[in-house]
Structure formats: C-alpha cells, structure tokens
Coordinates of N, CA and C and ligand atoms in Angstrom, one line a residue:
M116 N 1.0 -1.2 -0.4 CA -0.5 0.3 -0.3 C 0.9 1.0 0.2
S117 N 0.2 2.6 -0.7 CA 1.3 3.2 -0.9 C 1.3 4.2 -0.3
N118 N 1.8 5.0 0.9 CA 1.5 6.0 1.8 C 1.3 8.0 1.6
P119 N 0.7 8.7 1.5 CA -0.1 9.2 1.4 C 1.3 10.6 1.5
E120 N 1.9 10.0 2.8 CA 2.7 12.4 3.2 C 3.8 11.0 2.2
L121 N 4.2 9.8 1.2 CA 5.8 9.9 1.3 C 5.6 10.3 -0.6
I122 N 6.4 11.1 -0.8 CA 6.2 10.9 -2.1 C 7.7 10.1 -2.8
I123 N 8.5 9.8 -2.4 CA 8.8 8.9 -3.3 C 9.0 7.8 -1.7
E124 N 8.8 6.9 -2.8 CA 8.3 5.5 -2.0 C 9.4 3.6 -2.5
A125 N 10.6 3.8 -2.0 CA 12.2 2.9 -3.4 C 12.0 1.8 -2.2
A126 N 12.3 0.3 -2.6 CA 12.2 -0.4 -2.1 C 13.3 -1.2 -3.0
G127 N 14.2 -2.1 -2.4 CA 15.3 -3.2 -3.0 C 15.5 -2.3 -4.2
V128 N 15.9 -1.8 -4.5 CA 16.7 -1.6 -5.4 C 17.8 -1.8 -6.8
T129 N 17.6 -2.1 -7.4 CA 19.2 -2.7 -7.9 C 19.0 -2.2 -9.5
R130 N 20.6 -1.2 -10.3 CA 20.4 -1.4 -11.9 C 22.2 -2.5 -11.7
T131 N 22.0 -3.2 -12.3 CA 23.0 -3.6 -13.4 C 23.5 -2.9 -14.7
Y132 N 24.3 -2.4 -14.2 CA 25.0 -2.7 -16.1 C 25.7 -3.1 -16.9
R133 N 26.2 -4.5 -17.9 CA 26.5 -5.2 -18.7 C 27.4 -4.2 -19.4
V134 N 28.9 -4.8 -19.3 CA 29.8 -4.2 -20.8 C 30.2 -4.5 -20.8
G135 N 30.1 -5.1 -22.0 CA 30.9 -6.7 -22.5 C 30.3 -7.3 -21.9
T136 N 31.7 -8.0 -21.4 CA 31.3 -10.3 -21.1 C 30.8 -9.1 -19.2
A137 N 31.4 -8.6 -18.9 CA 31.5 -7.9 -17.6 C 30.2 -7.4 -16.9
E138 N 29.5 -7.1 -15.9 CA 28.7 -6.9 -15.1 C 28.7 -5.8 -13.6
L139 N 27.9 -5.0 -13.8 CA 28.3 -3.3 -12.9 C 27.5 -3.6 -11.9
N140 N 27.8 -4.2 -11.0 CA 26.3 -3.2 -9.3 C 26.0 -2.2 -9.6
V141 N 25.9 -1.2 -10.3 CA 25.9 0.3 -10.0 C 24.2 0.3 -8.9
L142 N 23.8 -0.4 -8.3 CA 22.9 -0.2 -7.1 C 22.6 -1.5 -6.9
R143 N 22.7 -2.2 -5.8 CA 22.3 -2.9 -5.3 C 21.5 -3.7 -3.4
G144 N 20.2 -2.3 -4.0 CA 19.4 -2.7 -3.3 C 18.6 -1.9 -1.9
V145 N 19.2 -0.9 -2.9 CA 18.9 1.3 -2.0 C 17.3 1.7 -1.9
D146 N 16.7 1.0 -0.6 CA 15.7 2.0 -0.5 C 16.0 2.7 0.4
Y147 N 14.3 3.2 -0.1 CA 14.7 4.7 0.0 C 13.3 6.0 -0.2
Q148 N 13.2 6.5 1.2 CA 11.8 6.8 1.2 C 12.0 8.3 1.7
V149 N 11.1 9.3 0.8 CA 11.1 11.1 1.4 C 9.9 11.7 1.9
Q150 N 9.8 12.0 2.1 CA 8.6 12.6 2.4 C 8.4 13.4 1.7
R151 N 6.3 13.7 1.2 CA 5.9 14.9 0.8 C 6.6 16.6 0.9
G152 N 6.7 16.9 0.4 CA 7.5 19.0 1.1 C 8.8 18.8 1.6
R153 N 9.0 17.8 1.3 CA 11.0 17.8 2.7 C 11.9 18.5 1.0
W154 N 13.1 18.6 1.7 CA 14.3 19.0 0.4 C 15.0 17.2 1.5
A155 N 15.7 16.9 0.6 CA 16.2 15.6 0.7 C 17.4 15.9 -0.6
C156 N 18.6 15.5 -0.1 CA 20.1 15.6 -0.6 C 20.9 14.3 -0.8
L157 N 21.2 13.8 -1.9 CA 22.3 13.0 -2.1 C 23.2 13.7 -2.1
L158 N 24.0 12.4 -1.4 CA 25.7 12.4 -0.9 C 25.8 12.1 -1.3
G159 N 27.2 11.6 -2.5 CA 28.1 9.9 -2.6 C 29.4 10.7 -3.5
A160 N 30.2 9.6 -3.9 CA 31.8 10.0 -4.4 C 31.2 9.7 -5.9
S161 N 31.7 10.0 -6.7 CA 31.6 10.6 -8.3 C 31.1 8.5 -9.2
G162 N 31.4 8.2 -9.9 CA 30.9 7.7 -9.8 C 29.7 6.3 -8.9
S163 N 29.8 6.7 -8.2 CA 29.0 5.5 -6.5 C 27.5 5.2 -7.6
G164 N 27.0 6.3 -8.4 CA 25.1 5.9 -8.9 C 24.2 6.9 -9.0
K165 N 24.6 8.4 -8.0 CA 23.3 9.1 -7.8 C 22.7 9.5 -8.6
T166 N 23.5 9.8 -10.5 CA 22.3 10.1 -11.7 C 21.8 8.6 -11.1
T167 N 22.9 7.4 -11.3 CA 21.9 7.0 -12.0 C 20.3 6.6 -11.5
L168 N 20.6 6.8 -9.1 CA 19.5 6.1 -9.4 C 18.8 7.4 -9.7
L169 N 18.2 9.1 -9.7 CA 18.1 9.5 -10.1 C 16.7 10.2 -10.8
N170 N 18.1 9.2 -12.2 CA 17.1 9.3 -13.4 C 16.1 7.9 -13.7
I171 N 16.2 7.4 -12.2 CA 15.7 5.8 -12.2 C 14.4 6.5 -11.0
L172 N 14.1 7.4 -10.6 CA 13.6 7.7 -10.2 C 12.7 8.5 -10.0
G173 N 13.4 9.8 -11.7 CA 12.2 10.5 -12.7 C 11.7 9.6 -13.7
A174 N 11.5 8.1 -13.8 CA 11.0 7.6 -14.9 C 12.1 7.4 -15.9
L175 N 13.5 7.4 -16.2 CA 13.7 7.9 -16.9 C 14.7 6.9 -16.9
E176 N 15.1 5.5 -16.3 CA 15.6 4.6 -16.7 C 15.0 3.9 -16.1
K177 N 15.0 2.2 -16.1 CA 13.9 1.7 -15.6 C 15.1 0.4 -14.8
P178 N 14.5 0.6 -13.7 CA 15.6 -0.6 -12.6 C 15.9 -2.4 -12.9
T179 N 16.6 -2.7 -12.0 CA 17.3 -4.3 -12.7 C 16.1 -4.7 -12.3
A180 N 16.1 -4.0 -10.8 CA 14.9 -4.8 -9.8 C 14.4 -3.3 -8.6
G181 N 13.2 -4.5 -8.6 CA 12.6 -3.3 -7.0 C 11.3 -2.1 -7.2
T182 N 10.7 -1.3 -6.4 CA 9.9 -1.1 -6.0 C 9.7 0.2 -6.2
I183 N 9.6 1.1 -6.9 CA 9.6 2.5 -6.0 C 8.2 3.2 -7.2
R184 N 7.1 3.5 -6.4 CA 6.3 5.1 -6.5 C 7.1 6.5 -6.1
V185 N 6.7 6.9 -7.1 CA 6.8 8.4 -7.3 C 5.6 9.4 -6.7
G186 N 4.5 10.1 -5.6 CA 3.9 10.6 -6.2 C 2.3 9.7 -6.0
G187 N 2.6 8.6 -5.4 CA 1.9 7.2 -5.3 C 2.0 5.7 -6.8
V188 N 2.5 6.5 -7.7 CA 2.3 6.4 -9.0 C 3.8 4.7 -9.2
D189 N 3.2 3.8 -9.6 CA 4.1 2.6 -9.5 C 4.8 3.0 -10.7
L190 N 5.6 3.0 -10.5 CA 7.0 3.1 -12.3 C 6.9 2.2 -12.8
S191 N 7.0 0.6 -12.5 CA 7.1 0.1 -13.1 C 6.0 -0.6 -13.9
A192 N 4.3 0.2 -13.7 CA 3.4 -0.1 -14.6 C 3.4 0.6 -15.6
L193 N 4.2 1.0 -15.4 CA 3.9 2.5 -17.1 C 4.7 1.8 -17.6
S194 N 4.4 1.9 -19.0 CA 5.3 2.4 -20.0 C 5.4 3.3 -20.6
R195 N 5.9 3.3 -21.7 CA 7.2 4.1 -22.2 C 6.1 5.4 -22.7
R196 N 5.1 5.4 -23.3 CA 4.2 7.0 -23.0 C 3.8 7.1 -21.8
S197 N 3.8 6.7 -21.1 CA 3.1 6.8 -20.0 C 3.7 7.4 -19.0
A198 N 5.1 7.1 -19.3 CA 5.9 7.2 -18.7 C 6.5 8.4 -19.0
A199 N 6.5 8.8 -20.1 CA 6.8 10.1 -20.9 C 6.0 11.7 -19.9
H200 N 4.6 11.0 -19.9 CA 3.4 11.6 -19.6 C 3.8 11.8 -18.6
F201 N 4.0 11.0 -17.1 CA 4.5 10.8 -15.8 C 5.2 11.7 -15.9
R202 N 6.6 12.0 -16.6 CA 7.5 12.7 -16.5 C 7.4 14.8 -16.6
N203 N 6.0 15.4 -17.7 CA 6.4 16.1 -18.2 C 4.7 16.3 -16.8
R204 N 4.2 15.5 -16.2 CA 3.1 16.9 -15.6 C 3.5 16.5 -14.5
S205 N 3.8 15.4 -14.1 CA 4.8 15.6 -11.8 C 5.7 15.8 -12.1
L206 N 7.2 16.2 -12.4 CA 8.4 16.3 -13.1 C 8.9 17.2 -13.3
G207 N 9.2 18.3 -12.6 CA 10.4 18.6 -12.8 C 12.5 19.1 -12.2
F208 N 12.5 18.1 -14.3 CA 14.0 17.6 -13.6 C 15.0 19.3 -14.0
V209 N 16.6 18.9 -13.2 CA 17.1 20.8 -12.9 C 18.8 19.5 -13.5
F210 N 19.6 20.0 -14.8 CA 21.1 19.7 -14.7 C 21.5 19.8 -14.0
Q211 N 22.9 19.5 -13.5 CA 24.2 20.0 -14.2 C 24.4 21.5 -15.4
A212 N 24.1 21.0 -15.7 CA 24.1 21.9 -17.5 C 23.4 22.1 -18.0
Y213 N 22.3 22.2 -17.5 CA 21.2 23.3 -18.2 C 20.6 23.0 -18.8
H214 N 20.6 22.2 -19.9 CA 20.0 21.7 -21.0 C 18.7 22.4 -21.6
L215 N 19.5 23.5 -21.4 CA 18.2 24.3 -22.5 C 19.0 24.2 -23.8
L216 N 17.6 24.4 -25.0 CA 18.2 24.6 -25.9 C 18.3 25.9 -27.1
P217 N 19.1 25.3 -27.5 CA 20.4 26.5 -28.4 C 19.8 27.3 -28.6
E218 N 18.3 26.8 -29.5 CA 17.9 27.2 -31.2 C 16.9 28.4 -30.1
L219 N 16.2 27.7 -29.6 CA 15.0 28.7 -28.6 C 15.2 30.2 -27.7
S220 N 14.5 30.6 -27.1 CA 15.2 31.9 -27.0 C 14.6 30.9 -25.4
M221 N 14.4 32.4 -24.1 CA 14.7 31.2 -23.0 C 13.0 31.0 -22.8
L222 N 12.0 32.2 -22.5 CA 10.9 32.3 -23.3 C 9.9 30.7 -23.5
E223 N 11.3 30.3 -24.9 CA 10.1 29.3 -26.4 C 10.5 28.0 -24.9
N224 N 12.3 28.8 -24.5 CA 12.5 27.2 -23.6 C 11.8 26.7 -22.6
V225 N 11.0 27.8 -22.0 CA 10.2 27.3 -20.7 C 9.2 27.5 -20.9
M226 N 8.9 27.5 -21.9 CA 6.4 27.6 -22.4 C 6.9 26.3 -22.9
L227 N 8.6 24.9 -23.6 CA 8.5 23.7 -24.4 C 7.7 22.9 -23.5
P228 N 7.8 23.2 -22.0 CA 7.1 21.4 -21.2 C 5.4 21.6 -20.7
G229 N 5.3 23.5 -21.1 CA 4.6 23.5 -20.8 C 2.8 23.1 -22.6
L230 N 3.5 23.3 -23.3 CA 3.1 23.4 -24.3 C 3.5 21.6 -25.4
L231 N 4.2 21.2 -24.8 CA 3.6 19.8 -24.2 C 2.7 18.9 -24.3
A232 N 2.8 19.7 -22.6 CA 2.1 18.7 -22.2 C 0.3 19.4 -22.3
G233 N -0.2 20.1 -23.4 CA -1.3 20.1 -24.3 C -2.3 22.0 -23.8
N234 N -1.1 22.1 -23.0 CA -1.4 23.6 -22.9 C -1.9 23.8 -23.7
S235 N -2.8 26.2 -24.0 CA -3.2 27.1 -24.3 C -1.1 27.3 -24.8
R236 N -1.2 28.0 -25.7 CA -0.7 28.4 -25.6 C 0.3 29.7 -25.2
S237 N -1.3 30.6 -24.6 CA -1.9 31.9 -24.6 C -1.4 32.3 -22.7
A238 N -2.3 30.8 -22.3 CA -2.2 30.6 -20.7 C -0.1 30.1 -20.4
V239 N -0.2 29.1 -21.3 CA 1.5 28.6 -21.3 C 2.9 30.2 -21.5
R240 N 2.3 30.6 -21.7 CA 3.4 32.2 -22.4 C 3.4 32.5 -21.1
G241 N 0.9 32.6 -20.6 CA 1.8 33.4 -19.3 C 2.1 33.4 -18.1
K242 N 2.4 32.0 -18.2 CA 2.8 31.4 -17.2 C 3.6 31.2 -16.9
A243 N 4.6 31.6 -17.9 CA 6.4 30.9 -18.5 C 6.5 32.4 -18.5
E244 N 5.8 34.1 -18.4 CA 7.5 34.9 -18.1 C 7.2 35.0 -16.2
E245 N 6.1 35.1 -15.7 CA 5.9 35.1 -14.5 C 6.6 34.3 -13.3
L246 N 7.6 32.4 -14.3 CA 8.0 32.7 -13.8 C 10.0 33.0 -13.8
L247 N 9.8 33.7 -15.7 CA 10.8 33.9 -15.2 C 10.8 34.9 -14.4
A248 N 9.9 35.9 -14.0 CA 9.8 36.7 -13.6 C 10.8 36.4 -12.5
R249 N 10.7 35.1 -12.3 CA 10.5 34.7 -10.4 C 11.9 34.5 -10.3
V250 N 12.4 34.3 -11.5 CA 14.0 33.7 -10.9 C 14.8 35.3 -12.3
G251 N 14.0 36.3 -11.5 CA 15.5 37.1 -12.1 C 15.1 37.4 -13.3
L252 N 14.8 36.7 -13.7 CA 14.9 36.8 -15.4 C 14.4 37.7 -16.4
S253 N 13.2 38.4 -16.2 CA 12.0 39.5 -17.1 C 13.1 39.9 -18.0
G254 N 14.1 40.1 -17.5 CA 15.0 41.6 -19.3 C 15.5 40.0 -19.7
R255 N 15.7 38.5 -19.6 CA 15.8 38.1 -20.9 C 14.8 37.4 -21.6
L256 N 13.2 37.5 -22.2 CA 13.5 36.7 -23.4 C 13.6 36.4 -24.0
K257 N 13.7 37.2 -24.7 CA 14.3 36.8 -26.3 C 15.8 36.8 -26.6
H258 N 16.7 36.2 -25.3 CA 17.9 36.3 -25.3 C 17.6 34.1 -25.4
R259 N 18.9 33.9 -25.9 CA 19.2 32.8 -27.0 C 20.7 31.8 -25.0
P260 N 19.9 30.8 -24.8 CA 20.8 30.1 -23.9 C 22.3 30.2 -24.3
S261 N 23.3 31.0 -25.1 CA 24.5 31.3 -25.0 C 24.4 32.7 -24.9
E262 N 23.1 33.5 -25.0 CA 23.2 34.9 -24.9 C 23.7 34.9 -23.3
L263 N 23.5 33.7 -22.4 CA 23.0 33.9 -21.0 C 24.8 33.7 -20.1
S264 N 24.3 34.3 -18.5 CA 25.9 33.5 -18.0 C 25.0 32.1 -17.6
G265 N 25.6 31.8 -16.8 CA 25.8 30.0 -16.3 C 24.5 30.3 -15.3
G266 N 24.9 31.0 -14.6 CA 23.7 31.6 -12.9 C 22.6 31.9 -13.9
E267 N 22.3 31.9 -15.3 CA 20.4 33.1 -15.4 C 20.4 31.4 -16.4
Q268 N 21.1 30.8 -17.2 CA 20.6 29.2 -17.9 C 20.3 29.0 -16.7
Q269 N 20.9 28.2 -15.6 CA 20.4 27.5 -14.6 C 18.8 28.9 -14.0
R270 N 19.0 29.4 -13.5 CA 17.2 30.5 -13.7 C 16.7 29.7 -14.3
A271 N 16.8 29.6 -15.4 CA 16.4 29.4 -16.0 C 15.6 28.5 -16.5
S272 N 16.9 26.9 -16.0 CA 16.4 25.8 -16.5 C 15.1 25.7 -14.6
I273 N 15.6 26.1 -14.1 CA 14.0 25.7 -13.0 C 13.0 26.6 -13.9
A274 N 12.8 27.5 -13.5 CA 11.3 28.6 -14.5 C 11.6 27.0 -14.9
R275 N 11.7 26.3 -16.1 CA 11.7 25.6 -17.2 C 11.2 24.4 -16.6
A276 N 11.6 24.1 -15.2 CA 11.4 22.8 -14.3 C 9.6 22.9 -13.5
L277 N 9.5 24.5 -13.5 CA 8.7 24.7 -12.6 C 7.5 25.1 -13.2
I278 N 7.2 24.3 -14.4 CA 6.2 25.5 -15.5 C 4.4 24.1 -15.1
N279 N 5.6 23.6 -15.1 CA 3.4 22.0 -15.1 C 3.3 21.5 -13.5
D280 N 3.8 22.9 -12.5 CA 3.6 21.9 -10.8 C 3.6 21.3 -10.7
P281 N 4.6 20.9 -10.8 CA 5.4 19.1 -11.3 C 5.5 19.0 -9.1
E282 N 5.2 17.8 -9.2 CA 4.7 17.3 -7.5 C 6.6 16.9 -6.8
L283 N 7.4 17.2 -7.1 CA 9.1 16.9 -7.1 C 9.9 17.8 -8.2
L284 N 10.8 17.7 -7.6 CA 11.9 18.8 -8.9 C 13.3 17.6 -7.9
L285 N 13.7 17.0 -9.1 CA 14.8 16.1 -9.1 C 16.0 17.2 -10.0
A286 N 17.0 17.1 -9.0 CA 17.7 18.8 -9.5 C 19.4 17.8 -9.5
D287 N 20.4 17.2 -11.2 CA 21.6 16.5 -10.3 C 22.6 17.6 -10.6
E288 N 23.2 17.8 -9.4 CA 23.8 18.8 -8.9 C 24.1 20.3 -10.3
P289 N 23.0 21.0 -9.1 CA 22.4 22.1 -9.9 C 23.0 23.5 -10.5
T290 N 24.9 23.3 -8.7 CA 25.2 24.0 -8.7 C 26.9 24.0 -9.3
G291 N 26.9 23.2 -9.2 CA 27.9 22.1 -10.3 C 28.7 23.1 -11.1
N292 N 27.9 22.9 -12.0 CA 29.0 24.4 -13.2 C 29.4 25.5 -12.7
L293 N 28.9 25.9 -11.1 CA 29.0 27.5 -11.7 C 29.8 28.7 -10.3
D294 N 30.1 29.7 -10.5 CA 31.1 29.5 -8.9 C 30.1 29.9 -8.2
S295 N 31.6 29.7 -6.4 CA 30.4 29.8 -5.2 C 29.3 30.9 -5.1
A296 N 29.2 32.4 -5.7 CA 28.6 32.6 -4.9 C 27.4 32.9 -5.9
T297 N 27.1 32.6 -6.7 CA 25.8 32.3 -8.0 C 26.1 31.7 -7.7
G298 N 26.0 30.1 -7.1 CA 25.9 28.8 -6.3 C 25.4 28.9 -5.3
N299 N 25.3 29.6 -4.8 CA 24.4 30.0 -3.2 C 23.6 30.6 -4.1
G300 N 23.3 31.9 -4.8 CA 22.1 32.7 -5.8 C 21.1 31.2 -5.5
I301 N 21.1 29.9 -6.2 CA 20.5 30.2 -7.0 C 19.9 28.5 -5.6
L302 N 21.1 28.3 -4.9 CA 20.6 28.1 -3.6 C 19.0 28.8 -2.8
E303 N 19.3 29.9 -3.3 CA 18.4 30.8 -2.2 C 16.7 30.7 -2.8
L304 N 17.6 30.5 -4.4 CA 16.3 30.6 -4.8 C 15.9 29.1 -5.3
F305 N 15.8 28.0 -4.7 CA 15.0 26.5 -4.4 C 14.4 27.3 -2.7
R306 N 14.8 27.6 -1.6 CA 14.4 28.3 -1.1 C 13.2 29.2 -1.3
E307 N 13.3 29.6 -1.9 CA 12.3 30.1 -2.1 C 11.1 30.3 -2.9
L308 N 11.0 29.1 -3.6 CA 10.6 28.4 -4.6 C 10.2 27.0 -3.2
R309 N 10.9 27.4 -2.5 CA 10.3 25.9 -2.1 C 8.7 26.7 -0.9
A310 N 9.3 27.7 -0.6 CA 8.8 29.0 0.9 C 7.3 28.7 -0.3
D311 N 7.6 29.0 -2.0 CA 6.2 29.1 -2.7 C 5.5 28.3 -2.5
H312 N 5.5 27.1 -2.4 CA 4.7 25.6 -2.4 C 5.1 25.0 -1.2
P313 N 5.4 25.0 0.2 CA 5.2 23.9 0.8 C 5.1 23.0 0.7
Q314 N 4.2 21.9 -0.3 CA 3.9 20.8 -0.4 C 5.1 20.1 -1.9
R315 N 5.9 20.6 -2.5 CA 6.9 20.6 -3.3 C 8.2 20.0 -2.7
S316 N 8.5 18.6 -3.3 CA 9.7 18.0 -2.3 C 10.8 18.5 -3.5
I317 N 11.3 18.2 -3.1 CA 13.0 18.3 -3.8 C 13.6 17.5 -3.7
V318 N 14.8 16.4 -4.5 CA 15.2 15.9 -4.5 C 17.0 15.8 -4.8
M319 N 18.1 16.6 -4.7 CA 18.6 17.4 -5.5 C 20.2 16.5 -4.6
I320 N 21.1 16.3 -6.0 CA 22.3 15.7 -6.6 C 22.8 16.6 -6.0
T321 N 24.2 16.7 -4.2 CA 25.6 17.4 -4.3 C 27.0 16.2 -3.8
H322 N 27.6 16.9 -4.3 CA 29.1 16.6 -3.7 C 28.8 18.1 -2.8
N323 N 28.6 18.7 -2.5 CA 29.0 20.6 -1.2 C 27.8 19.6 -0.2
R324 N 28.4 19.4 1.1 CA 28.3 19.3 2.2 C 27.7 20.5 2.6
D325 N 28.5 21.6 2.7 CA 27.7 23.1 3.1 C 26.1 22.9 2.6
I326 N 26.0 22.6 1.0 CA 24.3 22.0 0.8 C 23.6 21.7 1.0
A327 N 24.0 19.9 1.5 CA 23.7 19.1 1.5 C 23.7 19.5 3.8
A328 N 23.8 20.8 4.0 CA 23.2 21.3 5.5 C 22.5 22.0 5.4
L329 N 22.2 22.7 4.4 CA 20.9 23.4 4.2 C 18.9 21.5 4.0
A330 N 19.7 21.3 4.4 CA 18.9 20.1 3.3 C 17.6 19.5 4.6
D331 N 16.6 18.9 4.9 CA 15.9 18.0 6.0 C 16.4 17.2 5.7
Q332 N 16.4 16.1 4.7 CA 17.5 15.2 4.6 C 18.7 14.7 3.7
V333 N 19.0 14.5 4.7 CA 21.3 13.6 3.1 C 21.2 12.5 3.9
D334 N 21.5 11.4 2.1 CA 21.9 10.5 2.1 C 22.7 10.3 1.5
E335 N 23.9 9.5 2.3 CA 24.9 9.1 1.5 C 24.3 7.5 0.1
L336 N 25.8 7.4 -1.0 CA 25.3 6.5 -1.9 C 26.5 6.1 -1.7
A337 N 26.5 4.8 -0.8 CA 28.1 3.9 -1.7 C 28.2 2.7 -1.5
D338 N 28.7 2.2 -2.4 CA 28.6 1.4 -1.7 C 27.0 -0.2 -2.2
G339 N 27.1 0.6 -3.3 CA 25.3 0.9 -4.5 C 24.4 0.6 -3.4
V340 N 24.5 1.6 -1.7 CA 23.0 0.5 -1.0 C 23.3 2.5 -0.4
L341 N 21.9 3.5 0.1 CA 22.1 4.6 1.5 C 22.1 4.1 1.5
R342 N 22.1 4.3 2.3 CA 22.1 5.2 4.1 C 21.9 7.1 4.5
R343 N 21.1 6.9 5.5 CA 20.6 8.6 5.9 C 22.1 9.1 7.0
L344 N 22.8 10.3 6.7 CA 23.4 10.8 7.3 C 22.4 11.8 8.3
Ligands
ATP441 N1 25.0 3.4 -19.4 C1 26.0 2.3 -18.5 N2 26.8 1.3 -19.2 C2 27.1 1.2 -18.5 N3 28.0 1.4 -16.8 C3 27.6 3.3 -16.8 C4 26.4 3.6 -17.3 N4 25.4 4.4 -16.7 C5 26.3 4.6 -15.5 N5 28.3 3.5 -15.6 C6 28.2 3.5 -14.6 O1 27.1 3.2 -13.6 C7 28.8 4.1 -12.2 C8 27.2 5.6 -11.3 O2 27.3 6.4 -12.7 P1 26.4 7.7 -12.5 O3 26.8 8.2 -13.2 O4 25.2 6.5 -11.2 O5 27.4 8.1 -10.8 P2 27.5 9.3 -10.0 O6 27.3 9.1 -9.3 O7 26.4 10.5 -10.0 O8 28.5 10.4 -10.7 P3 29.1 12.0 -10.9 O9 29.1 11.6 -8.4 O10 30.5 11.8 -11.8 O11 28.2 12.7 -11.3 C9 29.7 4.7 -12.7 O12 30.5 3.6 -13.1 C10 29.5 4.5 -14.3 O13 30.9 5.0 -15.4
MG442 MG1 26.2 11.9 -11.0

C-alpha cells in the first residue's frame, strides 16, 4: 500500500549495467523514502550511482529490480508513453549543464514542457513570463541560452522545471558548474521556491556538504546502498 505522506517510496532497487561480459552492480538494493514537502539531498563519491538513482526515480531509466512509487504512482507499471506523460506532468528536472535548447529563446525554452502537456499557448506564455520574472530573468525573455551567463541559464532551467507545477523537483548537481556566489544564489532560489509551495518536494544531488546542510534529509550512496546521515 502506498503511503500518501511519502512522495518517494523505493525498496530493493538494483541496477546492473552490462559492459561486454562484465557486470557492474551500481545499485545493490537501495531503500529510499522521502516525505512530501521535504528537501532531500543525495551525497556520494563520483561513480557511486547518484545520477543512475535519480534517473530511475525520474522514470528516465528502469531499475534491474525493485519497486518505486513516486507520488503514489508505481513506475514499473508505466509504459514508455505513460512514463513520458508522468515525467512531464509531475516532475521537474534541473541538470548541472542546464540542457536548454540552444535554438530557442528563454521564453520558448520555459514554455516548451507546458505546450507538450497540451496547455494553451497563451496560458503557457503567461505562466512562463511569470516564472522567468520569479527567477529574476524578466529582461532576458528573447535571449538564447548562449547569450546568458551560467547562473542565468540555470535560473531559466529552474523556471522550465516549474512550468507544469511538478510535485517533485529532481536536481542533479544544479550548482556544479557555477562559482560559489552564483551557486549560493541558485540555492537561495530553491529555498524561496520551496517556501512558495511547501508541498513540493526536492531531491538534489550534490557533492557539497554545505548544500546538504540546508536540506531536511541527507542520504549518502556508497557501495550501492543508501545510508541516512
Ligand atoms: N549506461 C551505462 N552503461 C554502463 N555503465 C554505466 C552507464 N551509466 C552509468 N554507468 C556506470 O555506473 C556508475 C555510476 O554512474 P553514475 O553516473 O550514476 O555516477 P554518479 O554518482 O552520478 O557520479 P558523478 O558524481 O561523477 O556524476 C559509473 O561507474 C558509470 O560508469
Ligand atoms: Mg552524476
């Protein structure tokens, strides 16, 4: 039975990669629970499987074994098509390298997931303008990603992640490419956005223990399993 207070319930998650004849057991039985409204951080050495786990939680990748519910939805039961729908409607992704589409303006980048969700262009445009203002980019609507600083691109990618009001934000080292002052600004933005929507949950990968100190919950991935710190 699914617990409505949990945004994430994962049990016994394993992920094995086969490379040639070798087997790489990256996740060896991960149990993970995050309550709704929590900011959870994942720590772990490079190569420990953090991105692999985040991709599995985000229905981008299937585990080798184990069960995962996100917002009560059993991810293993989703077809590719319904997984794509679920990602677009319920999740927001923020990546270290922003992943904005270079040929689109900031406004178009932020609007895109809203249009893919089938909402009207005028409604999505209004929401995107609001979100870009919220992240301090009102003056950059027509800029392309290459015309913005790294911190500005990350702000835009956060606005994009929020366009469909996701219940869960998944962030993979969102400050990893930024200097510390700019990175602190991004973290402050996450804090403010969370205060706007206390029911929204965040899972953030970081290498930075100062960032982890801001979180409600910190788990470390090592040897294929998670340990609560
Ligand atoms: N598609 C794949 N095929 C084979 N091996 C893979 C694949 N994806 C990841 N791996 C391996 O799984 C391990 C975990 O990778 P992952 O990207 O999850 O690590 P990470 O903890 O996010 O590291 P980093 O902090 O450097 O981003 C690595 O050893 C990696 O080489
Ligand atoms: Mg990674």
